[in-house]
Amino acid sequence: MIGGLFIYNHKGEVLISRVYRDDIGRNAVDAFRVNVIHARQQVRSPVTNIARTSFFHVKRSNIWLAAVTKQNVNAAMVFEFLYKMCDVMTAYFGKISEENIKNNFVLIYELLDEILDFGYPQNSETGALKTFITQQGIKGQTKEEQSQITSQVTGQIGWRREGIKYRRNELFLDVLESVNLLMSPQGQVLSAHVSGRVVMKSYLSGMPECKFGMNDKIVIDKQGKGGASDDPGKSGKQSIAIDDCTFHQCVRLSKFDSERSISFIPPDGEYELMRYRTTKDIILPFRVIPLVREVGRTKLEVKVVIKSNFKPSLLAQKIEVRIPTPLNTSGVQVICMKGKAKYKASENAIVWKIKRMAGMKESQISAEIELLPTNDKKKWARPPISMNFEVPFAPSGLKVRYLKVFESKLNYSDHDVIKWVRYIGRSGIYETRC
Amino acid sequence: MQEFANQLCENRQFGFKMTDSKYFTTTKKGEIFELKAELNSDKKEKKKEAVKKVIASMTVGKDVSALFPDVVNCMQTDNLELKKLVYLYLMNYAKSQPDMAIMAVNTFVKDCEDPNPLIRALAVRTMGCIRVDKITEYLCEPLRKCLKDEDPYVRKTAAVCVAKLHDINAQLVEDQGFLDTLKDLISDSNPMVVANAVAALSEIAESHPNSNLLDLNPQTINKLLTALNECTEWGQIFILDCLANYTPRDDRESQSICERVTPRLSHANSAVVLSAVKVLMKFMEMLPKDLDYYGTLLKKLAPPLVTLLSAEPELQYVALRNINLIVQRRPEILKHEMKVFFVKYNDPIYVKLEKLDIMIRLASQANIAQVLAELKEYATEVDVDFVRKAVRAIGRCAIKVEQSAERCVSTLLDLIQTKVNYVVQEAIVVIKDIFRKYPNKYESVIGTLCENLDSLDEPEARAAMIWIVGEYAERIDNADELLESFLEGFHDESTQVQLQLLTAIVKLFLKKPTETQELVQQVLSLATQDSDNPDLRDRGYIYWRLLSTDPVAAKEVVLAEKPLISEETDLIEPTLLEELICHIGTLASVYHKPPSAFVEGSRGVQHKRLAGSAGSGESVESPDAGSAAGASEAPPAVIPSQGDLLGDLLNLDLTPPTTAGPPPPPSSGMQMGAMDLLGGGLDSLLGGDLGGSPAMGAGFAAPPAAMPASFSAPVSSGLDDLFDLGGGVGMPMGAYSPPKTVWLPAMKAKGLEISGTFARRAGVIQMEMTLTNKAMSVMTDFAIQFNRNSFGLAPAGPLQVLSPLSPNQSIEVTLPLNTVGPVMKMDPLNNLQVAVKNNIDVFYFSCQYPISMLFVEDGKMERQVFLATWKDIPNDNESQFQIKDCHLSSDASSSKLQGSNIFTIAKRTVEGQDMLYQSMKLTNGIWLLAELRVQTGNPNYTVCLKCRAPEVSQCVFQSYEAVLKN
């Protein structure tokens, strides 16, 4: 299991050092600094073995978190734990920065003591932790409160405490998708997928039982077969094939496996209900058509057309097209029809920004790039043209069909809950080769 | 708090700006004193702030152990936060102050009875972390109570505490019966208690491979599967990892477990998913393949594996390393998912390299067009390693998918046209392999390759190019010119290139004998006479003999049809793969090494195996008995000969090795003698008694190694004149001690380079080595061992490498040797096989020592004895050698030889020729008598050697030459 956990600043100075196992010596702290943080080369692996000791590291801004072990631990678990540790810290004191860590170091030690025992990860749900790890101490708890805490920390529903009350029962569902594309210069889709998340903010009283439904092809088809289907052709079109999905630990996985229904008791506040991935019938919101022409050895002509491909009534926002330029660029002249374009020498790219663009429109940029003559034989690698945007729909076609809330003990029903649903599609890695 | 943080920052600045001594004397004393006062303050708040300051100093690495009593005094408080801080301090310093730590015991014991379960748990958790015997004794009673506590939070903490206690004192845990209590907790009503108990038991079981601690039976499995649905994500991981060790009784049970585990594949936590994959991959082995469920399961595995690739990069890396294993074991799972492994421009380099690996594994006729298009893109990227790997991948595709070979070759040619140096070199290396896979198909490209000859500067590429030229010499008009151009700098080339060049020129000669005679003579003499490398010399001699005795046979041997190379390269060896599949998700699967290769001690030594699909119900774990050195568990089946040699080296087993190299089959030229050598000759070598065994070494006209001299057979090709050059086969020997040569190149030893020599200083034989760390990580734990050898050389002490060897550092080590080790005749006689171990692996090399090192100081024989002995030794045992080009006078020679314990007993001058009679004695008591003839004006000396063990003559003669010429 995890033998120790260290946190360093960007210089490699130790901010937090907690050793759980006897086989991890103090010199391990230095070994990581010398071999990884101060290493001259780029990091070649997130797992490093130094003198029979394995170091796992992740970086958040300029803070290094490293877990150390001498055993054959579950590597995936260690990384998941490090991410979780970051989440917990963020939930307690915001951004993970040197200053915040120094200001909260007693709290961090207390957390580390609780969520990692002898190197075994323990309950690390912030909701539960916050009930008994506070900087104010826990004086004045009654016996009932104490046992409530412990049963929650160890219980089956570790993510929610009992006795939550809201005057107004309300929930927000955000369907957040990032659409990824790799397209060849000829406009052929090399790979495309959507990775989506359903994020829920719940402000519900008691211990509500929830059921979530979406236009999952498997579910819709099953219902269609069950008879009473009004229009099979229509439902077929509107359903989507989900390649795979994963759920927050509150979802009953065995039930999903057998009935494909998503039922759960949600944590209080904001959390990620599910993640999913689709690859079929993706709506690609934009198409990029590049044209690069080399005019002699010292000049490049670039023309890029972007076309929006969605309902004209919808508006895409924060559109940014990034056209890479060679390292030996000396000057760039750009003309664009819409938005603003600028050559950024430090980033070796022309950045073209458009604030808003409606569906089924088209826009164009052309640029002349002057090059310095070099004797470098190696050809310019031509990195792909990448794009960023935000659209108010789900490129996968996912639709929320319902989210039902049942709370048998308290007197509010599904109808009393105010529900909000929002769809946001963002660009993930959206690249077109040129 | 803010003020305190400032203080912390200040401390830190001090800590890093000033160096040790100043810092410790001035600032520290005052600070400690101040803290002491604050700790003893009456005000609670002040106390707490002081403890925080102490902890801050501790984190930075300052020694605040002096405050121990004052901090412990703060322990008795009802303020939980303060208590936790004090505990943190205790865990750090209790070990260094065991006597004082006892002061804390009472409070601990009291806290274990506290009405607040959080405090009870805190006390038992902390107590387990204090590794002081006296405290451990007091821990038992509270722990027993806590294991049965009414509150689940306390029980789950106590369960882990048993594992802690076991780590400190395993016997105590057994004696106190805690293991049984822990087993009971598997049936606990609370899922988290179950999960922690499982985790603790699994860890304890690892150090007791045979204990059957985790008595897994259908009932317990059922309990675990129930808890699996209810516990935290971490608990699910513990349980799944434990389940993976179970062997179901039959395929039905196997299926029912699989059915209950599959829902976990949808968990958001990647580690849960991977552990579930591990269980399924293992249990699937038991399912009959025609079962419907088997197919369903296969289909269910793909999507979650693909989903892992959208996790954070570090997890992607872990997932990709595992997918690499899964794809090798069950290629069908992901065969349609090629696209998801396409490299993204912004992927971290470690993700890119792994994806590339998997792409090649998944490449097939169906997707090859896409794959090639991708690979071509990658070959223009920035990162050199990645580009190289991409180019290599193109070559591998050509070999794997025959239909694509043509397209691959043309892609490679396009890449060669880019003239990017490393791309060209890498392309040439893979084209060589393509030639081997599809002979006589793509030779039209040779012209293009030859154009790039000058730009090749890496040994592998040069060797590949030379191979191509040699193999297709008949189609390349100027093949001789091309090869000759390489020959100019022959000695500066690496061994790989030298060997290839030698072979290529011999091939060329066999194909075009008339024009290339001179060239072949040149390379043979370079290889045999001027080289220090035994491999090269041996190969040179073999060719030489072949060419001179039977050119037809030579043709058959050298130009023989080569076996085609296999399609799949770098597959993991099957038994290792099976073991790694059992370790999916763990570090072993990330390193692609068995746990024993990187885990110390008894842990992880057990090898796991997949169960057979017939449901044989064999034990899954086959614990490997008594191998303390983890390194010796290197996968034996991968390199069998090495494994055996290793066993031999490490255990000093006295039975002769069966497969390992030491006595190679005698070469044809010395067959007769060699038989004899192994019989009687050896006895005399070992016995060293002058009077004994006179009947040895009957058929020894010429000493074995002097091969060229025996090639007097008339050969038509004018090679004869070359052979008498063969006199001075240069061993790497200098005057007293030869200059250091590289024994173990860094390439072969994961970055460890060893060069060295032997010397005899003040009567002690020494091995002088330079260890250089050319790897990226620190090397430690060096050890050395010799295989049995002719004179029983053995290290007289351990290898003294006291400090770890950091990257790019070199260290000089002198290892004194004695000659009391086990004996086995080696060939050549002075060959020594050595194993060097460090924290990374075990490495082997062999080197040759000058036999003069073994000449003892009292090797001067009495005149009378000398005369008698000389007569006594049969003339058959006499051998004669020539030393050429030596320009010393007889006296100078004599004194020079005396420095190496070769003693001149008498001198006679006959007709301007000085005859020196000399004697020397080996460490094992064998006497050698010599007559050295020096004729004034003639630079060629003659040495006559007589010895009862004539096989040493060759070595002795080499020593003569080495001593005289340096």
mmCIF file of C-alpha atoms in Angstrom, chain B residues 579-859:
data_model
loop_
_atom_site.group_PDB
_atom_site.id
_atom_site.type_symbol
_atom_site.label_atom_id
_atom_site.label_comp_id
_atom_site.label_asym_id
_atom_site.label_seq_id
_atom_site.Cartn_x
_atom_site.Cartn_y
_atom_site.Cartn_z
ATOM 1 C CA GLU B 579 1.590 -13.744 -14.218
ATOM 2 C CA LEU B 580 1.168 -10.111 -15.199
ATOM 3 C CA ILE B 581 -2.481 -10.667 -16.118
ATOM 4 C CA CYS B 582 -2.975 -11.748 -12.508
ATOM 5 C CA HIS B 583 -1.497 -8.404 -11.484
ATOM 6 C CA ILE B 584 -3.640 -6.131 -13.657
ATOM 7 C CA GLY B 585 -3.901 -2.659 -12.253
ATOM 8 C CA THR B 586 -0.862 -2.980 -10.035
ATOM 9 C CA LEU B 587 2.662 -1.670 -10.387
ATOM 10 C CA ALA B 588 3.795 -4.989 -11.851
ATOM 11 C CA SER B 589 1.492 -4.415 -14.795
ATOM 12 C CA VAL B 590 2.875 -0.918 -15.227
ATOM 13 C CA TYR B 591 6.497 -2.040 -15.173
ATOM 14 C CA HIS B 592 5.732 -5.264 -17.071
ATOM 15 C CA LYS B 593 7.878 -7.051 -14.520
ATOM 16 C CA PRO B 594 6.964 -9.628 -11.907
ATOM 17 C CA PRO B 595 6.646 -8.105 -8.428
ATOM 18 C CA SER B 596 9.733 -9.970 -7.284
ATOM 19 C CA ALA B 597 11.791 -7.798 -9.623
ATOM 20 C CA PHE B 598 11.070 -4.621 -7.709
ATOM 21 C CA VAL B 599 9.701 -5.615 -4.315
ATOM 22 C CA GLU B 600 12.053 -6.396 -1.497
ATOM 23 C CA GLY B 601 11.856 -9.233 0.921
ATOM 24 C CA SER B 602 9.296 -11.970 1.058
ATOM 25 C CA ARG B 603 6.453 -9.884 -0.258
ATOM 26 C CA GLY B 604 5.447 -10.427 -3.806
ATOM 27 C CA VAL B 605 7.677 -13.418 -4.289
ATOM 28 C CA GLN B 606 4.724 -15.647 -4.904
ATOM 29 C CA HIS B 607 4.139 -16.142 -8.558
ATOM 30 C CA LYS B 608 0.595 -16.066 -9.721
ATOM 31 C CA ARG B 609 -0.637 -18.140 -12.581
ATOM 32 C CA LEU B 610 -3.786 -18.235 -14.562
ATOM 33 C CA ALA B 611 -5.919 -21.275 -13.979
ATOM 34 C CA GLY B 612 -6.381 -23.663 -16.875
ATOM 35 C CA SER B 613 -9.597 -23.426 -18.840
ATOM 36 C CA ALA B 614 -10.464 -27.031 -18.102
ATOM 37 C CA GLY B 615 -11.272 -26.050 -14.576
ATOM 38 C CA SER B 616 -8.587 -28.235 -13.165
ATOM 39 C CA GLY B 617 -8.880 -26.541 -9.815
ATOM 40 C CA GLU B 618 -5.181 -26.415 -9.290
ATOM 41 C CA SER B 619 -3.835 -24.052 -6.750
ATOM 42 C CA VAL B 620 -3.528 -20.639 -8.275
ATOM 43 C CA GLU B 621 -0.555 -19.610 -6.294
ATOM 44 C CA SER B 622 2.582 -21.587 -6.510
ATOM 45 C CA PRO B 623 4.689 -20.170 -3.759
ATOM 46 C CA ASP B 624 8.309 -20.237 -4.594
ATOM 47 C CA ALA B 625 10.325 -21.613 -1.795
ATOM 48 C CA GLY B 626 13.268 -19.933 -0.195
ATOM 49 C CA SER B 627 14.554 -17.327 -2.515
ATOM 50 C CA ALA B 628 15.548 -14.428 -0.427
ATOM 51 C CA ALA B 629 17.128 -12.480 -3.206
ATOM 52 C CA GLY B 630 14.210 -11.170 -5.183
ATOM 53 C CA ALA B 631 16.369 -10.552 -8.177
ATOM 54 C CA SER B 632 17.174 -14.188 -8.634
ATOM 55 C CA GLU B 633 13.561 -14.731 -9.501
ATOM 56 C CA ALA B 634 13.987 -13.200 -12.903
ATOM 57 C CA PRO B 635 11.627 -14.922 -15.338
ATOM 58 C CA PRO B 636 13.539 -18.103 -15.952
ATOM 59 C CA ALA B 637 11.942 -19.136 -19.180
ATOM 60 C CA VAL B 638 12.852 -16.001 -21.055
ATOM 61 C CA ILE B 639 16.564 -16.631 -21.204
ATOM 62 C CA PRO B 640 17.004 -20.134 -19.943
ATOM 63 C CA SER B 641 20.716 -20.314 -20.222
ATOM 64 C CA GLN B 642 21.126 -17.189 -18.239
ATOM 65 C CA GLY B 643 18.812 -18.434 -15.555
ATOM 66 C CA ASP B 644 20.838 -21.573 -15.120
ATOM 67 C CA LEU B 645 24.078 -19.751 -15.126
ATOM 68 C CA LEU B 646 22.645 -17.472 -12.539
ATOM 69 C CA GLY B 647 21.670 -20.276 -10.277
ATOM 70 C CA ASP B 648 25.125 -21.601 -10.682
ATOM 71 C CA LEU B 649 26.725 -18.307 -9.911
ATOM 72 C CA LEU B 650 24.679 -17.459 -6.910
ATOM 73 C CA ASN B 651 24.402 -20.787 -5.214
ATOM 74 C CA LEU B 652 27.881 -22.000 -6.066
ATOM 75 C CA ASP B 653 26.302 -25.264 -6.861
ATOM 76 C CA LEU B 654 29.019 -27.805 -7.370
ATOM 77 C CA THR B 655 27.395 -29.871 -10.047
ATOM 78 C CA PRO B 656 28.410 -28.799 -13.484
ATOM 79 C CA PRO B 657 25.839 -26.682 -15.286
ATOM 80 C CA THR B 658 23.943 -28.481 -17.972
ATOM 81 C CA THR B 659 22.917 -25.847 -20.425
ATOM 82 C CA ALA B 660 25.040 -22.862 -19.567
ATOM 83 C CA GLY B 661 28.011 -21.900 -21.589
ATOM 84 C CA PRO B 662 31.153 -22.621 -19.582
ATOM 85 C CA PRO B 663 32.678 -25.600 -21.395
ATOM 86 C CA PRO B 664 31.708 -24.994 -25.005
ATOM 87 C CA PRO B 665 32.006 -27.883 -27.401
ATOM 88 C CA PRO B 666 35.629 -28.155 -28.421
ATOM 89 C CA SER B 667 36.316 -26.848 -31.875
ATOM 90 C CA SER B 668 37.404 -29.387 -34.425
ATOM 91 C CA GLY B 669 41.051 -28.449 -34.380
ATOM 92 C CA MET B 670 41.587 -29.576 -30.845
ATOM 93 C CA GLN B 671 39.181 -32.412 -30.468
ATOM 94 C CA MET B 672 41.646 -35.011 -29.351
ATOM 95 C CA GLY B 673 43.424 -32.854 -26.905
ATOM 96 C CA ALA B 674 40.285 -31.463 -25.492
ATOM 97 C CA MET B 675 38.977 -34.836 -24.488
ATOM 98 C CA ASP B 676 42.133 -35.464 -22.686
ATOM 99 C CA LEU B 677 42.040 -32.085 -21.068
ATOM 100 C CA LEU B 678 38.801 -32.784 -19.386
ATOM 101 C CA GLY B 679 40.085 -36.079 -18.112
ATOM 102 C CA GLY B 680 43.514 -36.371 -16.650
ATOM 103 C CA GLY B 681 44.727 -32.937 -17.539
ATOM 104 C CA LEU B 682 42.388 -31.294 -15.169
ATOM 105 C CA ASP B 683 43.574 -33.324 -12.220
ATOM 106 C CA SER B 684 47.051 -32.144 -12.611
ATOM 107 C CA LEU B 685 45.879 -28.588 -12.912
ATOM 108 C CA LEU B 686 44.110 -28.850 -9.664
ATOM 109 C CA GLY B 687 46.523 -30.993 -7.798
ATOM 110 C CA GLY B 688 49.528 -28.975 -8.593
ATOM 111 C CA ASP B 689 51.841 -31.673 -7.365
ATOM 112 C CA LEU B 690 54.980 -31.788 -9.388
ATOM 113 C CA GLY B 691 55.546 -35.470 -8.953
ATOM 114 C CA GLY B 692 52.031 -36.578 -9.722
ATOM 115 C CA SER B 693 50.284 -37.833 -12.837
ATOM 116 C CA PRO B 694 52.961 -37.997 -15.414
ATOM 117 C CA ALA B 695 50.674 -39.706 -17.895
ATOM 118 C CA MET B 696 48.729 -36.656 -18.879
ATOM 119 C CA GLY B 697 48.423 -34.622 -21.978
ATOM 120 C CA ALA B 698 49.559 -37.238 -24.428
ATOM 121 C CA GLY B 699 48.341 -35.786 -27.676
ATOM 122 C CA PHE B 700 49.387 -32.217 -27.328
ATOM 123 C CA ALA B 701 51.435 -31.238 -30.243
ATOM 124 C CA ALA B 702 50.085 -27.755 -30.525
ATOM 125 C CA PRO B 703 48.340 -25.832 -27.782
ATOM 126 C CA PRO B 704 44.676 -25.364 -28.544
ATOM 127 C CA ALA B 705 44.451 -21.664 -28.985
ATOM 128 C CA ALA B 706 47.319 -21.351 -31.394
ATOM 129 C CA MET B 707 45.008 -22.134 -34.214
ATOM 130 C CA PRO B 708 46.600 -20.291 -37.076
ATOM 131 C CA ALA B 709 49.836 -22.164 -36.608
ATOM 132 C CA SER B 710 48.152 -25.452 -37.234
ATOM 133 C CA PHE B 711 46.656 -24.400 -40.536
ATOM 134 C CA SER B 712 49.433 -25.552 -42.635
ATOM 135 C CA ALA B 713 47.126 -27.357 -44.980
ATOM 136 C CA PRO B 714 47.791 -26.327 -48.546
ATOM 137 C CA VAL B 715 45.029 -24.074 -49.695
ATOM 138 C CA SER B 716 44.631 -22.895 -53.232
ATOM 139 C CA SER B 717 43.505 -19.367 -52.507
ATOM 140 C CA GLY B 718 46.628 -17.453 -51.666
ATOM 141 C CA LEU B 719 45.724 -17.192 -48.058
ATOM 142 C CA ASP B 720 48.631 -19.211 -46.730
ATOM 143 C CA ASP B 721 50.883 -16.326 -46.186
ATOM 144 C CA LEU B 722 48.446 -14.824 -43.810
ATOM 145 C CA PHE B 723 48.567 -17.597 -41.341
ATOM 146 C CA ASP B 724 51.931 -17.206 -39.798
ATOM 147 C CA LEU B 725 50.887 -13.752 -38.746
ATOM 148 C CA GLY B 726 48.723 -15.413 -36.212
ATOM 149 C CA GLY B 727 51.437 -15.527 -33.626
ATOM 150 C CA GLY B 728 50.447 -12.645 -31.469
ATOM 151 C CA VAL B 729 46.852 -13.124 -30.649
ATOM 152 C CA GLY B 730 46.524 -10.124 -28.428
ATOM 153 C CA MET B 731 44.920 -10.733 -25.129
ATOM 154 C CA PRO B 732 44.134 -7.532 -23.355
ATOM 155 C CA MET B 733 47.264 -7.639 -21.243
ATOM 156 C CA GLY B 734 49.673 -4.974 -20.247
ATOM 157 C CA ALA B 735 52.898 -5.011 -18.373
ATOM 158 C CA TYR B 736 51.893 -5.604 -14.875
ATOM 159 C CA SER B 737 48.277 -5.053 -15.264
ATOM 160 C CA PRO B 738 46.679 -4.518 -18.611
ATOM 161 C CA PRO B 739 44.802 -1.300 -19.276
ATOM 162 C CA LYS B 740 41.160 -1.342 -18.361
ATOM 163 C CA THR B 741 38.820 -2.633 -20.970
ATOM 164 C CA VAL B 742 35.074 -2.483 -21.055
ATOM 165 C CA TRP B 743 33.775 -5.743 -19.716
ATOM 166 C CA LEU B 744 30.140 -4.901 -19.518
ATOM 167 C CA PRO B 745 28.831 -2.257 -21.881
ATOM 168 C CA ALA B 746 26.071 -0.045 -20.555
ATOM 169 C CA MET B 747 23.792 -1.158 -23.370
ATOM 170 C CA LYS B 748 23.691 -4.674 -22.047
ATOM 171 C CA ALA B 749 23.290 -3.826 -18.413
ATOM 172 C CA LYS B 750 20.530 -1.266 -18.197
ATOM 173 C CA GLY B 751 22.961 1.566 -17.946
ATOM 174 C CA LEU B 752 25.660 0.059 -15.780
ATOM 175 C CA GLU B 753 29.024 0.062 -17.452
ATOM 176 C CA ILE B 754 31.893 -1.886 -15.981
ATOM 177 C CA SER B 755 35.414 -1.673 -17.205
ATOM 178 C CA GLY B 756 38.268 -3.216 -15.412
ATOM 179 C CA THR B 757 41.529 -5.039 -15.199
ATOM 180 C CA PHE B 758 43.444 -7.355 -12.914
ATOM 181 C CA ALA B 759 46.587 -6.659 -10.988
ATOM 182 C CA ARG B 760 48.797 -8.324 -8.480
ATOM 183 C CA ARG B 761 49.886 -5.886 -5.838
ATOM 184 C CA ALA B 762 52.016 -6.935 -2.890
ATOM 185 C CA GLY B 763 51.125 -10.538 -3.390
ATOM 186 C CA VAL B 764 47.403 -9.897 -3.529
ATOM 187 C CA ILE B 765 45.389 -10.430 -6.650
ATOM 188 C CA GLN B 766 43.093 -7.576 -7.268
ATOM 189 C CA MET B 767 40.274 -6.882 -9.623
ATOM 190 C CA GLU B 768 40.178 -3.184 -10.340
ATOM 191 C CA MET B 769 36.967 -1.910 -11.763
ATOM 192 C CA THR B 770 35.363 1.316 -12.771
ATOM 193 C CA LEU B 771 31.614 1.283 -12.381
ATOM 194 C CA THR B 772 29.815 3.946 -14.335
ATOM 195 C CA ASN B 773 26.148 4.696 -14.044
ATOM 196 C CA LYS B 774 24.861 5.676 -17.454
ATOM 197 C CA ALA B 775 21.232 5.244 -16.509
ATOM 198 C CA MET B 776 18.873 7.860 -15.226
ATOM 199 C CA SER B 777 18.347 6.467 -11.785
ATOM 200 C CA VAL B 778 20.544 5.907 -8.796
ATOM 201 C CA MET B 779 22.145 2.497 -8.438
ATOM 202 C CA THR B 780 22.694 0.849 -5.102
ATOM 203 C CA ASP B 781 23.122 -2.552 -3.520
ATOM 204 C CA PHE B 782 26.031 -3.744 -5.581
ATOM 205 C CA ALA B 783 27.261 -7.261 -5.144
ATOM 206 C CA ILE B 784 29.528 -9.491 -7.126
ATOM 207 C CA GLN B 785 29.932 -13.185 -7.614
ATOM 208 C CA PHE B 786 32.178 -15.362 -9.768
ATOM 209 C CA ASN B 787 31.316 -18.537 -11.495
ATOM 210 C CA ARG B 788 33.599 -21.469 -10.796
ATOM 211 C CA ASN B 789 36.761 -21.064 -12.761
ATOM 212 C CA SER B 790 40.021 -22.743 -13.567
ATOM 213 C CA PHE B 791 42.021 -21.439 -10.643
ATOM 214 C CA GLY B 792 39.346 -21.033 -8.042
ATOM 215 C CA LEU B 793 39.400 -17.276 -8.108
ATOM 216 C CA ALA B 794 36.868 -15.815 -5.745
ATOM 217 C CA PRO B 795 36.241 -12.429 -4.176
ATOM 218 C CA ALA B 796 38.005 -12.159 -0.817
ATOM 219 C CA GLY B 797 35.396 -9.751 0.445
ATOM 220 C CA PRO B 798 32.202 -8.070 -0.595
ATOM 221 C CA LEU B 799 32.180 -5.435 -3.302
ATOM 222 C CA GLN B 800 32.733 -2.167 -1.497
ATOM 223 C CA VAL B 801 30.439 0.346 -3.064
ATOM 224 C CA LEU B 802 29.384 2.325 -0.057
ATOM 225 C CA SER B 803 27.487 5.231 -1.490
ATOM 226 C CA PRO B 804 24.755 4.924 -4.100
ATOM 227 C CA LEU B 805 25.946 5.596 -7.608
ATOM 228 C CA SER B 806 24.106 8.568 -9.051
ATOM 229 C CA PRO B 807 23.502 8.966 -12.756
ATOM 230 C CA ASN B 808 26.623 9.800 -14.738
ATOM 231 C CA GLN B 809 28.846 9.088 -11.808
ATOM 232 C CA SER B 810 31.775 6.723 -11.895
ATOM 233 C CA ILE B 811 33.374 4.919 -9.054
ATOM 234 C CA GLU B 812 36.650 3.041 -8.788
ATOM 235 C CA VAL B 813 36.474 -0.203 -6.890
ATOM 236 C CA THR B 814 39.251 -2.576 -5.983
ATOM 237 C CA LEU B 815 38.201 -6.068 -5.135
ATOM 238 C CA PRO B 816 40.820 -8.303 -3.518
ATOM 239 C CA LEU B 817 40.638 -11.901 -4.713
ATOM 240 C CA ASN B 818 41.740 -15.206 -3.310
ATOM 241 C CA THR B 819 42.128 -18.544 -4.993
ATOM 242 C CA VAL B 820 40.226 -20.782 -2.621
ATOM 243 C CA GLY B 821 36.973 -20.778 -4.546
ATOM 244 C CA PRO B 822 35.472 -23.784 -6.337
ATOM 245 C CA VAL B 823 37.287 -24.940 -9.415
ATOM 246 C CA MET B 824 36.087 -25.799 -12.861
ATOM 247 C CA LYS B 825 38.073 -25.790 -16.023
ATOM 248 C CA MET B 826 37.222 -22.948 -18.320
ATOM 249 C CA ASP B 827 37.898 -22.389 -21.948
ATOM 250 C CA PRO B 828 39.960 -20.366 -22.483
ATOM 251 C CA LEU B 829 41.637 -21.324 -19.285
ATOM 252 C CA ASN B 830 41.847 -17.794 -17.955
ATOM 253 C CA ASN B 831 38.228 -17.018 -18.590
ATOM 254 C CA LEU B 832 36.262 -15.684 -15.674
ATOM 255 C CA GLN B 833 32.486 -15.411 -15.603
ATOM 256 C CA VAL B 834 31.170 -12.744 -13.348
ATOM 257 C CA ALA B 835 27.724 -11.750 -12.110
ATOM 258 C CA VAL B 836 27.174 -8.268 -10.809
ATOM 259 C CA LYS B 837 23.998 -7.359 -9.085
ATOM 260 C CA ASN B 838 22.572 -3.972 -8.293
ATOM 261 C CA ASN B 839 19.169 -2.667 -7.342
ATOM 262 C CA ILE B 840 18.054 -2.931 -10.938
ATOM 263 C CA ASP B 841 18.979 -6.389 -12.052
ATOM 264 C CA VAL B 842 21.696 -8.995 -12.240
ATOM 265 C CA PHE B 843 24.155 -8.785 -15.106
ATOM 266 C CA TYR B 844 26.674 -11.227 -16.476
ATOM 267 C CA PHE B 845 29.864 -10.817 -18.307
ATOM 268 C CA SER B 846 33.017 -12.721 -18.780
ATOM 269 C CA CYS B 847 36.533 -11.441 -18.867
ATOM 270 C CA GLN B 848 39.999 -12.891 -19.093
ATOM 271 C CA TYR B 849 42.731 -12.343 -16.606
ATOM 272 C CA PRO B 850 46.422 -12.445 -17.405
ATOM 273 C CA ILE B 851 47.779 -15.608 -15.954
ATOM 274 C CA SER B 852 50.872 -13.755 -14.781
ATOM 275 C CA MET B 853 48.677 -12.479 -12.020
ATOM 276 C CA LEU B 854 48.698 -15.966 -10.573
ATOM 277 C CA PHE B 855 52.487 -16.274 -10.477
ATOM 278 C CA VAL B 856 53.440 -16.362 -6.852
ATOM 279 C CA GLU B 857 56.391 -14.589 -5.266
ATOM 280 C CA ASP B 858 58.221 -17.755 -4.262
ATOM 281 C CA GLY B 859 58.355 -19.086 -7.777
#
